[in-house]
Coordinates of N, CA, C and O in Angstrom, one line a residue:
M1 N 76.2 79.9 107.4 CA 76.8 79.2 108.5 C 77.1 80.2 109.7 O 77.6 81.3 109.4
T2 N 76.7 79.9 110.9 CA 77.0 80.7 112.0 C 78.5 80.6 112.4 O 79.2 79.7 111.9
I3 N 78.9 81.5 113.2 CA 80.3 81.5 113.7 C 80.6 80.2 114.4 O 81.6 79.6 114.3
R4 N 79.6 79.8 115.3 CA 79.8 78.5 116.0 C 79.9 77.3 115.0 O 80.8 76.4 115.2
Q5 N 79.0 77.3 114.0 CA 79.1 76.2 113.1 C 80.4 76.2 112.3 O 81.0 75.2 112.1
L6 N 80.8 77.4 111.9 CA 82.1 77.5 111.2 C 83.3 77.0 112.0 O 84.1 76.3 111.6
A7 N 83.3 77.4 113.3 CA 84.4 77.0 114.2 C 84.4 75.5 114.4 O 85.4 74.9 114.3
V8 N 83.2 74.9 114.6 CA 83.1 73.5 114.8 C 83.5 72.7 113.5 O 84.3 71.8 113.5
A9 N 83.0 73.2 112.4 CA 83.3 72.6 111.1 C 84.8 72.7 110.8 O 85.5 71.7 110.4
Y10 N 85.5 73.8 111.1 CA 86.9 74.0 110.8 C 87.7 73.1 111.8 O 88.6 72.3 111.3
A11 N 87.4 73.1 113.0 CA 88.1 72.3 114.0 C 88.0 70.8 113.7 O 89.0 70.1 113.7
A12 N 86.8 70.3 113.5 CA 86.6 68.9 113.3 C 87.3 68.5 112.0 O 87.9 67.4 111.9
T13 N 87.1 69.2 110.9 CA 87.7 68.9 109.7 C 89.3 68.9 109.8 O 89.9 67.9 109.3
A14 N 89.8 69.9 110.5 CA 91.2 70.0 110.7 C 91.8 68.8 111.5 O 92.8 68.2 111.2
V15 N 91.1 68.5 112.6 CA 91.6 67.5 113.5 C 91.6 66.1 112.8 O 92.6 65.4 112.8
V16 N 90.5 65.8 112.0 CA 90.5 64.5 111.3 C 91.5 64.5 110.2 O 92.2 63.5 110.0
F17 N 91.6 65.6 109.4 CA 92.6 65.6 108.4 C 94.0 65.5 108.9 O 94.8 64.7 108.4
L18 N 94.3 66.3 109.9 CA 95.7 66.2 110.5 C 96.0 64.9 111.1 O 97.1 64.3 111.0
A19 N 95.0 64.3 111.8 CA 95.3 63.0 112.4 C 95.5 61.9 111.4 O 96.5 61.1 111.5
L20 N 94.7 61.8 110.4 CA 94.8 60.8 109.3 C 96.1 61.1 108.5 O 96.9 60.1 108.2
D21 N 96.4 62.3 108.2 CA 97.5 62.6 107.4 C 98.8 62.4 108.2 O 99.8 61.9 107.7
G22 N 98.7 62.6 109.5 CA 99.9 62.4 110.4 C 100.2 60.9 110.4 O 101.4 60.5 110.3
V23 N 99.2 60.0 110.5 CA 99.4 58.6 110.5 C 100.0 58.2 109.2 O 100.9 57.4 109.1
W24 N 99.4 58.7 108.1 CA 99.8 58.3 106.7 C 101.3 58.7 106.5 O 102.1 57.9 106.1
L25 N 101.6 59.9 106.8 CA 103.0 60.4 106.6 C 104.0 59.7 107.5 O 105.1 59.3 107.1
S26 N 103.6 59.4 108.7 CA 104.6 58.8 109.7 C 104.8 57.3 109.3 O 105.9 56.7 109.5
T27 N 103.8 56.6 108.7 CA 103.9 55.2 108.4 C 104.4 55.1 107.0 O 105.1 54.0 106.7
M28 N 104.2 56.0 106.1 CA 104.6 55.8 104.7 C 105.8 56.6 104.3 O 106.4 56.3 103.2
A29 N 106.3 57.5 105.1 CA 107.5 58.2 104.7 C 108.7 57.3 104.4 O 109.3 57.4 103.3
D30 N 109.0 56.3 105.2 CA 110.1 55.4 105.0 C 109.7 54.3 104.1 O 110.6 53.7 103.5
R31 N 108.5 53.9 103.9 CA 108.0 52.8 103.1 C 107.8 53.2 101.6 O 108.1 52.5 100.7
L32 N 107.2 54.4 101.4 CA 106.8 54.8 100.1 C 107.7 56.0 99.6 O 108.2 55.9 98.5
Y33 N 107.7 57.1 100.4 CA 108.3 58.3 99.9 C 109.9 58.3 99.8 O 110.5 58.6 98.8
R34 N 110.5 57.9 100.9 CA 112.0 57.9 101.0 C 112.6 57.0 99.9 O 113.5 57.4 99.2
P35 N 112.1 55.7 99.7 CA 112.7 54.9 98.6 C 112.5 55.5 97.2 O 113.3 55.4 96.3
A36 N 111.4 56.2 97.0 CA 111.1 56.7 95.7 C 111.7 58.1 95.4 O 112.2 58.3 94.3
I37 N 111.6 59.0 96.4 CA 112.1 60.4 96.2 C 113.0 60.9 97.3 O 113.1 62.1 97.6
G38 N 113.6 60.0 98.0 CA 114.5 60.4 99.2 C 115.5 61.4 98.8 O 115.8 62.3 99.6
H39 N 116.0 61.3 97.6 CA 117.0 62.3 97.2 C 116.5 63.7 97.0 O 117.2 64.7 96.9
L40 N 115.1 63.8 96.9 CA 114.5 65.1 96.8 C 114.0 65.7 98.1 O 113.7 66.9 98.2
M41 N 113.9 64.8 99.1 CA 113.4 65.2 100.4 C 114.3 66.0 101.2 O 115.6 65.8 101.2
A42 N 113.8 67.0 102.0 CA 114.6 67.8 102.9 C 115.1 67.0 104.0 O 114.5 65.9 104.4
D43 N 116.2 67.4 104.6 CA 116.7 66.6 105.7 C 115.8 66.7 107.0 O 115.6 65.7 107.7
G44 N 115.1 67.8 107.2 CA 114.2 68.0 108.3 C 112.9 68.5 107.8 O 112.7 68.9 106.7
F45 N 111.9 68.4 108.7 CA 110.6 68.8 108.5 C 110.4 70.3 108.6 O 110.9 70.9 109.6
R46 N 109.8 71.0 107.6 CA 109.7 72.4 107.7 C 108.2 72.7 108.1 O 107.3 72.6 107.4
M47 N 108.1 73.1 109.4 CA 106.8 73.3 110.0 C 106.0 74.4 109.4 O 104.8 74.3 109.1
A48 N 106.6 75.6 109.1 CA 105.8 76.7 108.6 C 105.0 76.4 107.3 O 103.8 76.7 107.3
P49 N 105.7 75.9 106.3 CA 104.9 75.6 105.1 C 103.8 74.6 105.3 O 102.7 74.6 104.7
A50 N 104.1 73.6 106.2 CA 103.0 72.6 106.5 C 101.8 73.2 107.2 O 100.7 73.0 106.8
V51 N 102.1 74.1 108.1 CA 101.0 74.8 108.8 C 100.2 75.6 107.9 O 98.9 75.6 107.9
V52 N 100.8 76.4 107.0 CA 100.1 77.2 106.0 C 99.3 76.3 105.1 O 98.1 76.6 104.8
F53 N 99.9 75.2 104.6 CA 99.1 74.3 103.7 C 97.9 73.8 104.4 O 96.8 73.9 103.9
Y54 N 98.0 73.2 105.6 CA 96.9 72.7 106.3 C 95.8 73.7 106.6 O 94.6 73.5 106.4
A55 N 96.2 74.9 107.0 CA 95.2 76.0 107.3 C 94.5 76.4 106.0 O 93.2 76.5 106.0
I56 N 95.2 76.5 104.9 CA 94.5 76.9 103.6 C 93.6 75.7 103.1 O 92.5 75.9 102.7
Y57 N 94.2 74.5 103.2 CA 93.5 73.3 102.6 C 92.2 73.1 103.4 O 91.1 72.8 102.8
V58 N 92.2 73.2 104.7 CA 90.9 73.0 105.5 C 89.9 74.1 105.1 O 88.7 73.7 105.0
V59 N 90.3 75.3 104.8 CA 89.4 76.3 104.3 C 88.7 75.8 103.0 O 87.5 75.9 102.8
G60 N 89.5 75.3 102.1 CA 89.0 74.8 100.9 C 88.0 73.7 101.1 O 87.0 73.6 100.4
V61 N 88.3 72.8 102.0 CA 87.4 71.7 102.3 C 86.1 72.2 102.8 O 85.0 71.7 102.5
L62 N 86.1 73.2 103.7 CA 84.9 73.8 104.2 C 84.1 74.5 103.1 O 82.9 74.3 103.0
V63 N 84.8 75.3 102.2 CA 84.1 76.0 101.2 C 83.5 75.0 100.1 O 82.3 75.2 99.7
F64 N 84.2 74.1 99.7 CA 83.8 73.2 98.6 C 83.1 71.9 98.9 O 82.5 71.3 98.1
A65 N 83.2 71.5 100.2 CA 82.6 70.2 100.6 C 81.6 70.3 101.8 O 80.5 70.0 101.7
V66 N 82.1 70.9 102.9 CA 81.3 70.9 104.1 C 80.2 71.8 104.0 O 79.0 71.5 104.3
S67 N 80.4 73.1 103.6 CA 79.3 74.0 103.5 C 78.2 73.6 102.6 O 77.0 73.7 102.9
P68 N 78.6 73.1 101.3 CA 77.5 72.6 100.5 C 76.7 71.4 101.1 O 75.5 71.3 100.9
A69 N 77.4 70.6 101.8 CA 76.8 69.5 102.5 C 75.8 69.9 103.6 O 74.7 69.4 103.7
L70 N 76.2 70.9 104.3 CA 75.3 71.5 105.3 C 74.1 72.1 104.7 O 73.0 72.0 105.2
A71 N 74.3 72.8 103.6 CA 73.2 73.4 102.9 C 72.2 72.4 102.3 O 71.0 72.6 102.4
S72 N 72.7 71.3 101.9 CA 71.8 70.2 101.3 C 71.3 69.3 102.4 O 70.3 68.6 102.2
G73 N 72.0 69.3 103.6 CA 71.6 68.3 104.6 C 72.0 66.9 104.3 O 71.4 66.0 104.9
Q74 N 72.9 66.7 103.4 CA 73.3 65.3 103.0 C 74.8 65.1 103.2 O 75.6 65.8 102.7
W75 N 75.0 64.1 104.0 CA 76.4 63.7 104.3 C 77.2 63.3 103.1 O 78.4 63.4 102.9
T76 N 76.4 62.7 102.1 CA 77.0 62.2 100.9 C 77.6 63.4 100.0 O 78.5 63.2 99.2
T77 N 77.0 64.6 100.2 CA 77.6 65.7 99.5 C 79.0 66.0 100.0 O 79.9 66.3 99.3
A78 N 79.1 66.0 101.4 CA 80.5 66.2 101.9 C 81.4 65.1 101.4 O 82.6 65.4 101.1
L79 N 81.0 63.9 101.4 CA 81.8 62.7 101.0 C 82.2 62.9 99.5 O 83.4 62.8 99.2
G80 N 81.3 63.1 98.7 CA 81.6 63.2 97.2 C 82.4 64.4 96.9 O 83.3 64.3 96.1
R81 N 82.0 65.6 97.4 CA 82.7 66.8 97.1 C 84.1 66.8 97.7 O 85.1 67.3 97.1
G82 N 84.2 66.2 98.9 CA 85.5 66.1 99.5 C 86.4 65.2 98.7 O 87.6 65.5 98.5
A83 N 85.9 64.1 98.3 CA 86.7 63.1 97.4 C 87.1 63.8 96.1 O 88.3 63.7 95.8
L84 N 86.2 64.6 95.5 CA 86.6 65.3 94.3 C 87.7 66.3 94.5 O 88.7 66.4 93.8
L85 N 87.5 67.1 95.6 CA 88.5 68.1 95.9 C 89.8 67.5 96.2 O 90.9 68.0 95.7
G86 N 89.8 66.4 97.0 CA 91.1 65.7 97.3 C 91.8 65.2 96.0 O 93.0 65.4 95.8
L87 N 91.0 64.7 95.1 CA 91.6 64.2 93.9 C 92.2 65.3 93.0 O 93.3 65.2 92.6
V88 N 91.4 66.4 92.9 CA 91.9 67.6 92.1 C 93.1 68.2 92.8 O 94.1 68.5 92.1
A89 N 93.1 68.4 94.1 CA 94.2 69.1 94.7 C 95.5 68.2 94.7 O 96.6 68.7 94.3
Y90 N 95.4 66.9 95.0 CA 96.5 66.1 95.0 C 97.0 65.8 93.6 O 98.2 65.6 93.3
A91 N 96.1 65.8 92.6 CA 96.5 65.7 91.2 C 97.3 66.9 90.7 O 98.3 66.7 90.0
A92 N 96.9 68.1 91.2 CA 97.6 69.3 90.8 C 99.1 69.1 91.2 O 100.0 69.4 90.4
Y93 N 99.3 68.7 92.4 CA 100.7 68.5 92.9 C 101.4 67.4 92.3 O 102.5 67.5 91.7
D94 N 100.8 66.2 92.3 CA 101.5 65.0 91.9 C 101.7 64.9 90.4 O 102.7 64.5 89.9
L95 N 100.7 65.3 89.6 CA 100.8 65.2 88.2 C 101.7 66.3 87.6 O 102.5 66.0 86.7
T96 N 101.8 67.4 88.3 CA 102.8 68.5 87.9 C 104.2 67.9 88.2 O 105.1 68.0 87.4
N97 N 104.4 67.3 89.4 CA 105.7 66.7 89.7 C 106.0 65.6 88.7 O 107.2 65.5 88.2
H98 N 105.0 64.8 88.4 CA 105.3 63.7 87.5 C 105.6 64.2 86.1 O 106.5 63.6 85.4
A99 N 105.0 65.3 85.7 CA 105.3 65.9 84.4 C 106.6 66.6 84.3 O 107.2 66.7 83.2
T100 N 107.1 67.2 85.4 CA 108.3 68.1 85.4 C 109.5 67.6 86.0 O 110.6 68.1 85.8
L101 N 109.4 66.6 86.9 CA 110.6 66.1 87.6 C 111.1 64.8 87.0 O 110.3 63.8 86.9
H102 N 112.3 64.7 86.8 CA 112.9 63.5 86.1 C 112.7 62.2 86.9 O 112.4 61.2 86.3
D103 N 112.8 62.3 88.2 CA 112.7 61.1 89.0 C 111.4 60.9 89.8 O 111.4 60.2 90.8
W104 N 110.4 61.4 89.3 CA 109.1 61.3 90.0 C 108.4 60.0 89.5 O 108.0 60.0 88.4
P105 N 108.2 59.0 90.4 CA 107.7 57.7 89.9 C 106.1 57.7 89.9 O 105.4 58.3 90.7
L106 N 105.6 57.0 88.9 CA 104.2 56.8 88.7 C 103.5 56.2 89.9 O 102.4 56.7 90.3
H107 N 104.1 55.2 90.6 CA 103.4 54.6 91.7 C 103.2 55.6 92.8 O 102.2 55.5 93.6
L108 N 104.1 56.6 93.0 CA 103.9 57.6 94.0 C 102.8 58.5 93.7 O 101.9 58.9 94.5
T109 N 102.7 58.9 92.4 CA 101.5 59.7 91.9 C 100.2 59.0 92.2 O 99.3 59.6 92.8
L110 N 100.1 57.7 91.9 CA 98.9 57.0 92.1 C 98.5 56.8 93.5 O 97.4 56.9 93.9
A111 N 99.5 56.5 94.4 CA 99.3 56.4 95.8 C 98.8 57.7 96.4 O 97.9 57.7 97.2
D112 N 99.4 58.8 96.0 CA 99.0 60.1 96.5 C 97.6 60.5 96.1 O 96.9 61.1 96.8
L113 N 97.3 60.2 94.8 CA 95.9 60.5 94.3 C 94.9 59.8 95.1 O 93.9 60.3 95.5
A114 N 95.2 58.5 95.4 CA 94.2 57.7 96.2 C 94.1 58.2 97.6 O 93.1 58.4 98.2
W115 N 95.3 58.6 98.2 CA 95.3 59.1 99.6 C 94.6 60.4 99.7 O 93.8 60.6 100.5
G116 N 94.9 61.3 98.8 CA 94.2 62.7 98.8 C 92.7 62.6 98.7 O 92.0 63.3 99.3
T117 N 92.3 61.7 97.8 CA 90.8 61.5 97.6 C 90.2 61.0 98.9 O 89.2 61.5 99.4
F118 N 90.8 59.9 99.5 CA 90.3 59.4 100.7 C 90.3 60.3 101.9 O 89.3 60.5 102.6
V119 N 91.5 60.9 102.2 CA 91.6 61.7 103.4 C 90.8 63.0 103.3 O 90.2 63.4 104.4
T120 N 90.6 63.6 102.2 CA 89.8 64.8 102.1 C 88.3 64.4 102.2 O 87.6 65.1 102.9
A121 N 87.9 63.3 101.6 CA 86.5 62.8 101.8 C 86.2 62.5 103.2 O 85.1 62.9 103.7
A122 N 87.1 61.9 103.9 CA 86.9 61.5 105.3 C 86.8 62.8 106.2 O 86.0 62.9 107.1
A123 N 87.7 63.7 106.0 CA 87.8 64.9 106.8 C 86.5 65.8 106.5 O 85.9 66.3 107.5
A124 N 86.1 65.9 105.3 CA 84.9 66.7 104.9 C 83.6 66.0 105.6 O 82.8 66.7 106.1
T125 N 83.6 64.7 105.5 CA 82.4 64.0 106.1 C 82.4 64.2 107.6 O 81.4 64.4 108.2
A126 N 83.6 64.1 108.3 CA 83.7 64.3 109.7 C 83.3 65.8 110.1 O 82.6 66.0 111.1
G127 N 83.8 66.7 109.3 CA 83.4 68.1 109.5 C 81.9 68.4 109.4 O 81.3 69.1 110.3
Y128 N 81.3 67.8 108.4 CA 79.8 67.9 108.3 C 79.1 67.2 109.5 O 78.3 67.8 110.1
A129 N 79.5 66.0 109.9 CA 78.9 65.3 111.0 C 79.0 66.0 112.3 O 78.1 66.2 113.0
A130 N 80.2 66.5 112.5 CA 80.5 67.2 113.8 C 79.6 68.5 113.9 O 79.1 68.9 114.9
T131 N 79.6 69.2 112.8 CA 78.8 70.5 112.7 C 77.3 70.2 113.0 O 76.7 70.9 113.7
R132 N 76.8 69.2 112.3 CA 75.4 68.8 112.5 C 75.2 68.4 114.0 O 74.2 68.7 114.6
W133 N 76.1 67.7 114.6 CA 76.0 67.1 116.0 C 76.2 68.2 117.0 O 75.3 68.4 117.9
W134 N 77.3 69.0 116.9 CA 77.7 69.9 118.0 C 77.2 71.3 117.8 O 77.1 72.1 118.8
A135 N 77.0 71.7 116.6 CA 76.6 73.1 116.3 C 75.2 73.3 115.9 O 74.8 74.4 115.5
G136 N 74.4 72.2 115.9 CA 73.0 72.3 115.5 C 72.7 72.8 114.1 O 71.7 73.5 113.9
A137 N 73.5 72.4 113.2 CA 73.2 72.7 111.8 C 72.1 71.8 111.3 O 72.3 70.6 111.0
A138 N 70.9 72.3 111.2 CA 69.8 71.5 110.8 C 69.7 71.4 109.3 O 70.2 72.3 108.6
P139 N 69.1 70.4 108.8 CA 69.0 70.2 107.3 C 68.0 71.3 106.8 O 67.2 71.8 107.6
P140 N 68.1 71.6 105.5 CA 67.2 72.7 105.0 C 65.8 72.2 105.1 O 65.5 71.0 105.0
A141 N 64.9 73.2 105.1 CA 63.4 72.9 105.2 C 62.9 72.5 103.8 O 63.4 72.7 102.8

């Protein structure tokens, strides 16, 4: 991947992931999370850990979903690998919490698994499409 392709892939993946996750968190915080785990939630939003998470996670999406999709020339590779990565990453968080925290509800685990699968698949597919469109990533010969 060229520097331009990498920059476009990272930016597009990050923008889509952040936009979708922002909508999800802003609409679901009071509907899903606060009723279920409000007693565990911080009073305010901690920006630094969030920025670090998103920066690292987008790198993972590029490495494990977008780059292989660009190599294969198939958007379905980005979609499938993104979905799998999202499921695995969100499962690591939610199932660990479900296993170790007394008040972690099953419905929250299931909702997060579905969300992580969807949002990562969508962001990976968008990163692939943007890179093909704006950075001239041609399919393999």
